[in-house]
Amino acid sequence: MASVHESLYFNPMMTNGVVHANVFGIKDWVTPYKIAVLVLLSEMGRAGGSAIGLLERRRLNQLLLPLLQGPDMTLTRLHKAIDESCPQLANSVQIRIKLMAEGELKDMEQFFDDLSDSFSGTDPEVHKTSVVGLFLRHMILAYNKLSFSQVYKLYTALQEYFQNAEKKAAAEEAEMDMTSPEGQLLGTMEREELDVPSRDEEISCSGPLSQKQAEYFLSQQASLLKNDETKALTPASLQKELNNLLKFNPDFAEAHYLSYLNSLRVQDVFSSTHSLLHYFDRLILTGAESKSNGDEGYGRSLRYAALNLAALHCRFGHYQQAELALQEAIRIAQESNDHVCLQHCLSWLYILEQKRSDSCVLLEHSVKKAVHFGLPYLASLGIQSLVQQRAFAGKTANKLMDALKDSDLLHWKHSLSELIDISIAQKTAIWRLYGRSTMALQQAQTLLSMNSLEALNLGVQQNNTESFAVVLCHLAELHAEQGCLAAASEVLEHLKERFPPNSQHAQLWMLCEQKIQFGRAMNDGKYHVADSLVTGITALNSIEGVYRKAIVLQAQNQMSEAHKLLQKLLVQCQKMKNTEMVISVLLAVAELYWRASCHTIALPVLLQALALSREYRLQYLASETVLSLAFSQLILGIPEQALNILHMAIEPILADGAVLDKGRAMFLVAKCQVASAASYEPQKKVEALESAILNLNEAKGYFAKVDCKEQIRDVLYLQARLYHMLGKAQERNRCAMLFRQLHQELPSRGVPLVSHF
């Protein structure tokens, strides 16, 4: 956000008993709150170093700057803040204000007359050029410029200020005294009548802020929106404060810009566009840009206004309007020979045209130009986009990591902490795309253990950025895949606290939570619950929603509807070049053919999926495809060949796969061993069956971690059959009893047992 220019003064006015003194360049005025702060400073000077301890004085000094710069607050909150630092001084301030408010007007006049004595003497209490000294001089000068009627209104406002605090204190005492049910009911009625203000209302100022207060308020809220949105005002409360600022100074450009950021939080396209245009209009009207940039200031505002408008439309998916605004920005920048603006336009042009075949060339040109003009931020973002594009194109991981290493050098050299976070989040996503969950987990932990390079205020959560939201979502999904559902729930709860539902990155954890719940419902066999979750997933990601709808239909044996849905999704994903989803859809189509006993038709589909996964180096999907091919060969009566190709896929799945996939892989190995043992000699056959039982025990352990009862039922069925073949009646009966319990508990879908891995 640009800094507030010195020419942005507030007009002199008086509202709600608050006196404004903006005469001869004075940018401040006297309010009851500032009188209370002056009383605090006076009491600190009178107490001296002997009455206040060193630790308490240090706390008071830390408290003073926010009190001087921040917006007006109620006397109750001010007293509480002082009491936390020095209880003795808080009581003195309260008594002094009470005497002044319950006394006469001359008491307030005498108080301001005594303030001038703080600068007198050879060793004054306050230096004139210090922060406190400047504040005192501003207040004394503003008070001396007031007429008698204005002084009287100020005193009346001070009395009302004190009385409101007294009423609230009395209400709190009455609430504490009421312990009986009748007293609690009465207290509830009294609280409703008093209408005690909430936290956001207490922050609100009854009148306009001074220029310094407005600057402090805007910078504080902008910083919180960037770093810790949970501690910023709610969107409605912040907009109320901004409207209050703009009511008294409509040409306050930075207030319009913060209003634009606030509207983005709630995805309000109309209000955000309106505020953004007003921001640049005010820059031109006030002449701030012209004074700081010479004669080019007017044109600079116009071209950057068009560029920001293009970015806004692009964010909301209005690509045609974004392209028109971007063309306007390029035209104005070319007329002004502004290479920096043109470079930003080139970056946004890539975003708009990244679906085209020549977008890679455009991006490489953008990176070279950014390096040439000394724009490390844009250069690094270009490298990140190139890495992402080449990851989807199937480039090897070592080349991508080398490119990210080069961008990391730029980040650390120029202290670009935000881009460091983006780079690590990118590495996490790439390792997950390639099926290396262990490496993805390591990168996620690296980012979570890092500290921000930016200096933040105490109590502000660091790194509340999109990168952290993405990494935490990956972390939740990785824990859910390994059967650690309690840990995944804790991560999601942390995400909800750090990114509330009304924040701009909340959709990431919402989608993550829906996907985890969908997986749990499918594992439990609760297909009606999974079907109800599809609507929420579709609202957040249409592709994922349609895919999961087809999975539910398939589980419910609605084969024709599932096939139609998968075919439409396959065509759409091929147009979008979403290779990962294309392979997943092909695997789902192959499973439909298995259920329809068309095993030979499934083979070409699986071979197509295997070719794609190997071409794009999607190792995990390739392993899943090999498992599917092995199952097809088992069904076609060649279990020996199925066992041979299983060795190609079993190692990556056991190393980096989800618990459910590990169980399916071991289950399939056991089936192939049983089928192959039919032609073995008796001794070798017994060994093969015993090995199959061990593999089934391992598969059952994996399924138990994710509470997949249908798969456990199939494992128990096969184990009982194997124990019967080996003549172990006791183990057979135990497995048969467990199978019977699960079979009675689970509904029968009409699908033959042990039909799929």
Tab-separated table of C-alpha atoms in Angstrom, residues 399-670:
chain	number	residue	atom	x	y	z
A	399	LYS	CA	15.819	-30.979	-13.530
A	400	LEU	CA	12.864	-29.331	-11.821
A	401	MET	CA	14.637	-29.263	-8.467
A	402	ASP	CA	17.743	-27.734	-10.090
A	403	ALA	CA	15.558	-24.952	-11.521
A	404	LEU	CA	13.948	-24.361	-8.130
A	405	LYS	CA	17.406	-24.256	-6.564
A	406	ASP	CA	18.339	-21.391	-8.900
A	407	SER	CA	15.187	-19.501	-7.934
A	408	ASP	CA	15.944	-20.127	-4.240
A	409	LEU	CA	19.260	-18.337	-4.693
A	410	LEU	CA	17.337	-15.277	-5.863
A	411	HIS	CA	14.978	-15.522	-2.886
A	412	TRP	CA	17.701	-15.657	-0.249
A	413	LYS	CA	19.788	-13.022	-1.994
A	414	HIS	CA	16.924	-10.497	-2.014
A	415	SER	CA	15.181	-11.748	1.194
A	416	LEU	CA	11.973	-12.623	-0.642
A	417	SER	CA	10.400	-14.633	2.171
A	418	GLU	CA	7.027	-15.008	0.466
A	419	LEU	CA	8.645	-16.594	-2.577
A	420	ILE	CA	10.704	-18.920	-0.376
A	421	ASP	CA	7.421	-20.237	1.020
A	422	ILE	CA	5.971	-20.600	-2.488
A	423	SER	CA	9.060	-22.509	-3.639
A	424	ILE	CA	8.857	-25.022	-0.774
A	425	ALA	CA	5.101	-25.462	-1.302
A	426	GLN	CA	5.826	-26.051	-4.989
A	427	LYS	CA	8.349	-28.762	-4.121
A	428	THR	CA	5.806	-30.416	-1.828
A	429	ALA	CA	3.205	-30.495	-4.617
A	430	ILE	CA	5.704	-31.792	-7.191
A	431	TRP	CA	6.826	-34.690	-4.963
A	432	ARG	CA	3.181	-35.611	-4.366
A	433	LEU	CA	2.471	-35.429	-8.085
A	434	TYR	CA	5.330	-37.854	-8.733
A	435	GLY	CA	4.117	-40.161	-5.964
A	436	ARG	CA	6.943	-39.540	-3.463
A	437	SER	CA	4.968	-38.989	-0.278
A	438	THR	CA	8.027	-39.225	1.989
A	439	MET	CA	9.788	-36.383	0.165
A	440	ALA	CA	6.562	-34.366	0.119
A	441	LEU	CA	6.218	-34.815	3.873
A	442	GLN	CA	9.801	-33.661	4.387
A	443	GLN	CA	9.267	-30.481	2.357
A	444	ALA	CA	6.020	-29.737	4.192
A	445	GLN	CA	7.761	-30.044	7.559
A	446	THR	CA	10.551	-27.773	6.302
A	447	LEU	CA	8.126	-24.968	5.536
A	448	LEU	CA	6.216	-25.369	8.790
A	449	SER	CA	9.409	-25.139	10.827
A	450	MET	CA	10.605	-21.960	9.088
A	451	ASN	CA	10.294	-18.471	10.532
A	452	SER	CA	9.282	-15.489	8.453
A	453	LEU	CA	11.974	-13.030	7.396
A	454	GLU	CA	9.546	-10.136	7.815
A	455	ALA	CA	9.421	-8.166	11.072
A	456	LEU	CA	5.969	-8.634	12.584
A	457	ASN	CA	4.344	-7.316	15.731
A	458	LEU	CA	4.183	-9.473	18.819
A	459	GLY	CA	1.170	-11.769	18.792
A	460	VAL	CA	0.786	-11.767	15.006
A	461	GLN	CA	0.799	-15.234	13.485
A	462	GLN	CA	3.622	-15.603	10.982
A	463	ASN	CA	3.273	-16.925	7.450
A	464	ASN	CA	-0.507	-16.983	7.172
A	465	THR	CA	-0.174	-17.207	3.413
A	466	GLU	CA	-1.564	-19.406	0.671
A	467	SER	CA	1.659	-21.451	0.686
A	468	PHE	CA	1.082	-22.481	4.291
A	469	ALA	CA	-2.539	-23.350	3.566
A	470	VAL	CA	-1.470	-25.551	0.631
A	471	VAL	CA	1.244	-27.319	2.647
A	472	LEU	CA	-1.062	-27.942	5.614
A	473	CYS	CA	-3.686	-29.411	3.277
A	474	HIS	CA	-1.044	-31.741	1.808
A	475	LEU	CA	-0.057	-32.690	5.343
A	476	ALA	CA	-3.667	-33.508	6.301
A	477	GLU	CA	-4.142	-35.651	3.179
A	478	LEU	CA	-0.841	-37.495	3.744
A	479	HIS	CA	-1.852	-38.343	7.322
A	480	ALA	CA	-5.301	-39.477	6.181
A	481	GLU	CA	-3.738	-41.714	3.512
A	482	GLN	CA	-1.615	-43.410	6.183
A	483	GLY	CA	-4.639	-44.048	8.383
A	484	CYS	CA	-3.746	-41.336	10.933
A	485	LEU	CA	-7.221	-39.817	10.866
A	486	ALA	CA	-6.917	-38.221	14.309
A	487	ALA	CA	-3.743	-36.396	13.246
A	488	ALA	CA	-5.421	-35.313	9.990
A	489	SER	CA	-8.353	-33.923	12.004
A	490	GLU	CA	-5.961	-31.934	14.199
A	491	VAL	CA	-4.278	-30.438	11.128
A	492	LEU	CA	-7.683	-29.485	9.710
A	493	GLU	CA	-8.697	-27.884	13.011
A	494	HIS	CA	-5.496	-25.831	12.922
A	495	LEU	CA	-6.314	-24.813	9.342
A	496	LYS	CA	-9.782	-23.679	10.410
A	497	GLU	CA	-8.318	-21.550	13.196
A	498	ARG	CA	-5.618	-20.031	11.020
A	499	PHE	CA	-7.837	-19.533	7.934
A	500	PRO	CA	-11.455	-18.837	9.016
A	501	PRO	CA	-14.315	-19.662	6.613
A	502	ASN	CA	-14.557	-16.037	5.426
A	503	SER	CA	-10.829	-15.820	4.580
A	504	GLN	CA	-9.589	-15.946	1.007
A	505	HIS	CA	-7.718	-19.281	1.378
A	506	ALA	CA	-10.478	-21.140	3.232
A	507	GLN	CA	-11.579	-22.997	0.079
A	508	LEU	CA	-8.331	-24.997	0.161
A	509	TRP	CA	-9.026	-26.678	3.500
A	510	MET	CA	-12.737	-26.959	2.744
A	511	LEU	CA	-11.968	-29.081	-0.320
A	512	CYS	CA	-9.339	-31.062	1.585
A	513	GLU	CA	-11.771	-31.818	4.422
A	514	GLN	CA	-14.517	-32.896	2.017
A	515	LYS	CA	-12.139	-35.257	0.179
A	516	ILE	CA	-10.950	-36.873	3.421
A	517	GLN	CA	-14.534	-37.336	4.636
A	518	PHE	CA	-15.466	-38.808	1.247
A	519	GLY	CA	-12.641	-41.345	1.494
A	520	ARG	CA	-13.700	-42.355	5.003
A	521	ALA	CA	-17.324	-42.787	3.935
A	522	MET	CA	-16.310	-44.969	0.973
A	523	ASN	CA	-14.061	-47.127	3.163
A	524	ASP	CA	-16.895	-47.599	5.667
A	525	GLY	CA	-19.302	-48.577	2.893
A	526	LYS	CA	-21.544	-45.586	3.662
A	527	TYR	CA	-22.211	-44.651	0.061
A	528	HIS	CA	-25.194	-42.461	0.882
A	529	VAL	CA	-22.919	-40.302	3.065
A	530	ALA	CA	-20.306	-40.163	0.307
A	531	ASP	CA	-22.990	-39.153	-2.193
A	532	SER	CA	-24.059	-36.266	0.033
A	533	LEU	CA	-20.456	-34.997	0.128
A	534	VAL	CA	-20.202	-34.913	-3.664
A	535	THR	CA	-22.246	-31.694	-3.857
A	536	GLY	CA	-19.811	-29.804	-1.628
A	537	ILE	CA	-16.787	-31.116	-3.535
A	538	THR	CA	-18.365	-30.135	-6.876
A	539	ALA	CA	-18.981	-26.583	-5.623
A	540	LEU	CA	-15.266	-26.226	-4.802
A	541	ASN	CA	-13.818	-28.242	-7.718
A	542	SER	CA	-16.116	-29.423	-10.485
A	543	ILE	CA	-13.650	-31.976	-11.922
A	544	GLU	CA	-13.091	-33.669	-8.552
A	545	GLY	CA	-16.823	-33.623	-7.861
A	546	VAL	CA	-17.796	-35.343	-11.123
A	547	TYR	CA	-15.057	-37.979	-10.658
A	548	ARG	CA	-16.228	-38.819	-7.145
A	549	LYS	CA	-19.854	-38.915	-8.265
A	550	ALA	CA	-18.873	-41.587	-10.794
A	551	ILE	CA	-17.020	-43.538	-8.077
A	552	VAL	CA	-20.137	-43.526	-5.875
A	553	LEU	CA	-22.347	-44.670	-8.749
A	554	GLN	CA	-19.891	-47.454	-9.506
A	555	ALA	CA	-19.898	-48.601	-5.864
A	556	GLN	CA	-23.709	-48.626	-5.945
A	557	ASN	CA	-23.635	-50.869	-9.073
A	558	GLN	CA	-25.139	-48.144	-11.301
A	559	MET	CA	-22.735	-49.057	-14.081
A	560	SER	CA	-24.312	-47.350	-17.085
A	561	GLU	CA	-24.680	-43.981	-15.317
A	562	ALA	CA	-21.116	-44.179	-14.014
A	563	HIS	CA	-19.778	-45.048	-17.482
A	564	LYS	CA	-21.541	-42.090	-19.122
A	565	LEU	CA	-20.211	-39.729	-16.469
A	566	LEU	CA	-16.648	-41.040	-16.781
A	567	GLN	CA	-16.674	-40.762	-20.574
A	568	LYS	CA	-17.772	-37.106	-20.422
A	569	LEU	CA	-15.154	-36.390	-17.768
A	570	LEU	CA	-12.456	-38.100	-19.833
A	571	VAL	CA	-13.140	-35.876	-22.851
A	572	GLN	CA	-13.150	-32.748	-20.672
A	573	CYS	CA	-9.872	-33.636	-18.922
A	574	GLN	CA	-8.167	-34.430	-22.233
A	575	LYS	CA	-9.121	-30.964	-23.511
A	576	MET	CA	-7.792	-29.364	-20.319
A	577	LYS	CA	-4.626	-31.533	-20.467
A	578	ASN	CA	-5.229	-32.726	-16.920
A	579	THR	CA	-3.154	-35.878	-17.303
A	580	GLU	CA	-3.372	-36.965	-13.669
A	581	MET	CA	-7.172	-36.983	-13.748
A	582	VAL	CA	-7.192	-38.642	-17.204
A	583	ILE	CA	-5.252	-41.614	-15.790
A	584	SER	CA	-7.537	-41.834	-12.748
A	585	VAL	CA	-10.601	-41.849	-15.018
A	586	LEU	CA	-9.087	-44.576	-17.216
A	587	LEU	CA	-8.478	-46.760	-14.147
A	588	ALA	CA	-12.093	-46.228	-13.051
A	589	VAL	CA	-13.336	-47.170	-16.546
A	590	ALA	CA	-11.212	-50.355	-16.449
A	591	GLU	CA	-12.811	-51.315	-13.128
A	592	LEU	CA	-16.236	-50.864	-14.702
A	593	TYR	CA	-15.257	-53.332	-17.426
A	594	TRP	CA	-14.101	-55.834	-14.774
A	595	ARG	CA	-17.425	-55.631	-13.000
A	596	ALA	CA	-19.156	-56.237	-16.340
A	597	SER	CA	-16.851	-59.268	-16.929
A	598	CYS	CA	-15.291	-57.586	-19.969
A	599	HIS	CA	-11.689	-58.199	-18.916
A	600	THR	CA	-10.239	-58.195	-22.415
A	601	ILE	CA	-11.773	-54.762	-23.132
A	602	ALA	CA	-10.142	-53.394	-19.980
A	603	LEU	CA	-6.619	-54.271	-21.155
A	604	PRO	CA	-6.275	-51.552	-23.870
A	605	VAL	CA	-7.623	-48.964	-21.425
A	606	LEU	CA	-5.051	-49.984	-18.813
A	607	LEU	CA	-2.220	-49.965	-21.346
A	608	GLN	CA	-3.214	-46.429	-22.377
A	609	ALA	CA	-3.148	-45.350	-18.722
A	610	LEU	CA	0.254	-47.012	-18.212
A	611	ALA	CA	1.698	-45.261	-21.279
A	612	LEU	CA	0.477	-41.863	-20.044
A	613	SER	CA	1.722	-42.362	-16.487
A	614	ARG	CA	5.176	-43.383	-17.688
A	615	GLU	CA	5.351	-40.587	-20.261
A	616	TYR	CA	4.575	-37.980	-17.603
A	617	ARG	CA	6.638	-39.806	-14.930
A	618	LEU	CA	3.712	-40.222	-12.562
A	619	GLN	CA	5.282	-43.120	-10.702
A	620	TYR	CA	2.519	-43.762	-8.224
A	621	LEU	CA	-0.216	-43.842	-10.860
A	622	ALA	CA	2.003	-46.108	-12.962
A	623	SER	CA	2.274	-48.520	-10.028
A	624	GLU	CA	-1.497	-48.521	-9.569
A	625	THR	CA	-1.929	-49.214	-13.287
A	626	VAL	CA	0.496	-52.147	-13.102
A	627	LEU	CA	-1.538	-53.552	-10.198
A	628	SER	CA	-4.657	-53.305	-12.349
A	629	LEU	CA	-2.894	-55.084	-15.225
A	630	ALA	CA	-1.788	-57.828	-12.847
A	631	PHE	CA	-5.381	-58.275	-11.675
A	632	SER	CA	-6.550	-58.526	-15.303
A	633	GLN	CA	-3.949	-61.226	-15.977
A	634	LEU	CA	-5.052	-63.074	-12.849
A	635	ILE	CA	-8.660	-63.056	-14.055
A	636	LEU	CA	-7.556	-64.190	-17.535
A	637	GLY	CA	-5.854	-67.242	-15.998
A	638	ILE	CA	-2.142	-66.340	-16.099
A	639	PRO	CA	-1.282	-65.762	-12.399
A	640	GLU	CA	2.438	-66.489	-12.891
A	641	GLN	CA	2.723	-63.564	-15.314
A	642	ALA	CA	0.708	-61.436	-12.877
A	643	LEU	CA	3.183	-62.235	-10.065
A	644	ASN	CA	6.102	-61.271	-12.299
A	645	ILE	CA	4.781	-57.816	-13.136
A	646	LEU	CA	3.665	-57.261	-9.526
A	647	HIS	CA	7.328	-57.000	-8.561
A	648	MET	CA	7.486	-53.853	-10.748
A	649	ALA	CA	4.813	-52.068	-8.729
A	650	ILE	CA	4.882	-53.433	-5.203
A	651	GLU	CA	8.011	-51.619	-4.013
A	652	PRO	CA	6.915	-48.005	-4.814
A	653	ILE	CA	3.492	-48.645	-3.306
A	654	LEU	CA	4.878	-50.092	-0.071
A	655	ALA	CA	7.389	-47.218	0.149
A	656	ASP	CA	5.188	-44.206	-0.658
A	657	GLY	CA	1.654	-45.477	-1.152
A	658	ALA	CA	-1.490	-44.960	0.872
A	659	VAL	CA	-2.385	-47.586	3.460
A	660	LEU	CA	-5.437	-48.674	1.464
A	661	ASP	CA	-3.332	-49.203	-1.674
A	662	LYS	CA	-0.747	-51.164	0.317
A	663	GLY	CA	-3.505	-53.448	1.553
A	664	ARG	CA	-4.880	-53.927	-1.954
A	665	ALA	CA	-1.411	-54.717	-3.305
A	666	MET	CA	-0.716	-57.366	-0.637
A	667	PHE	CA	-4.224	-58.788	-1.132
A	668	LEU	CA	-3.555	-59.136	-4.854
A	669	VAL	CA	-0.176	-60.799	-4.224
A	670	ALA	CA	-1.894	-63.355	-1.980
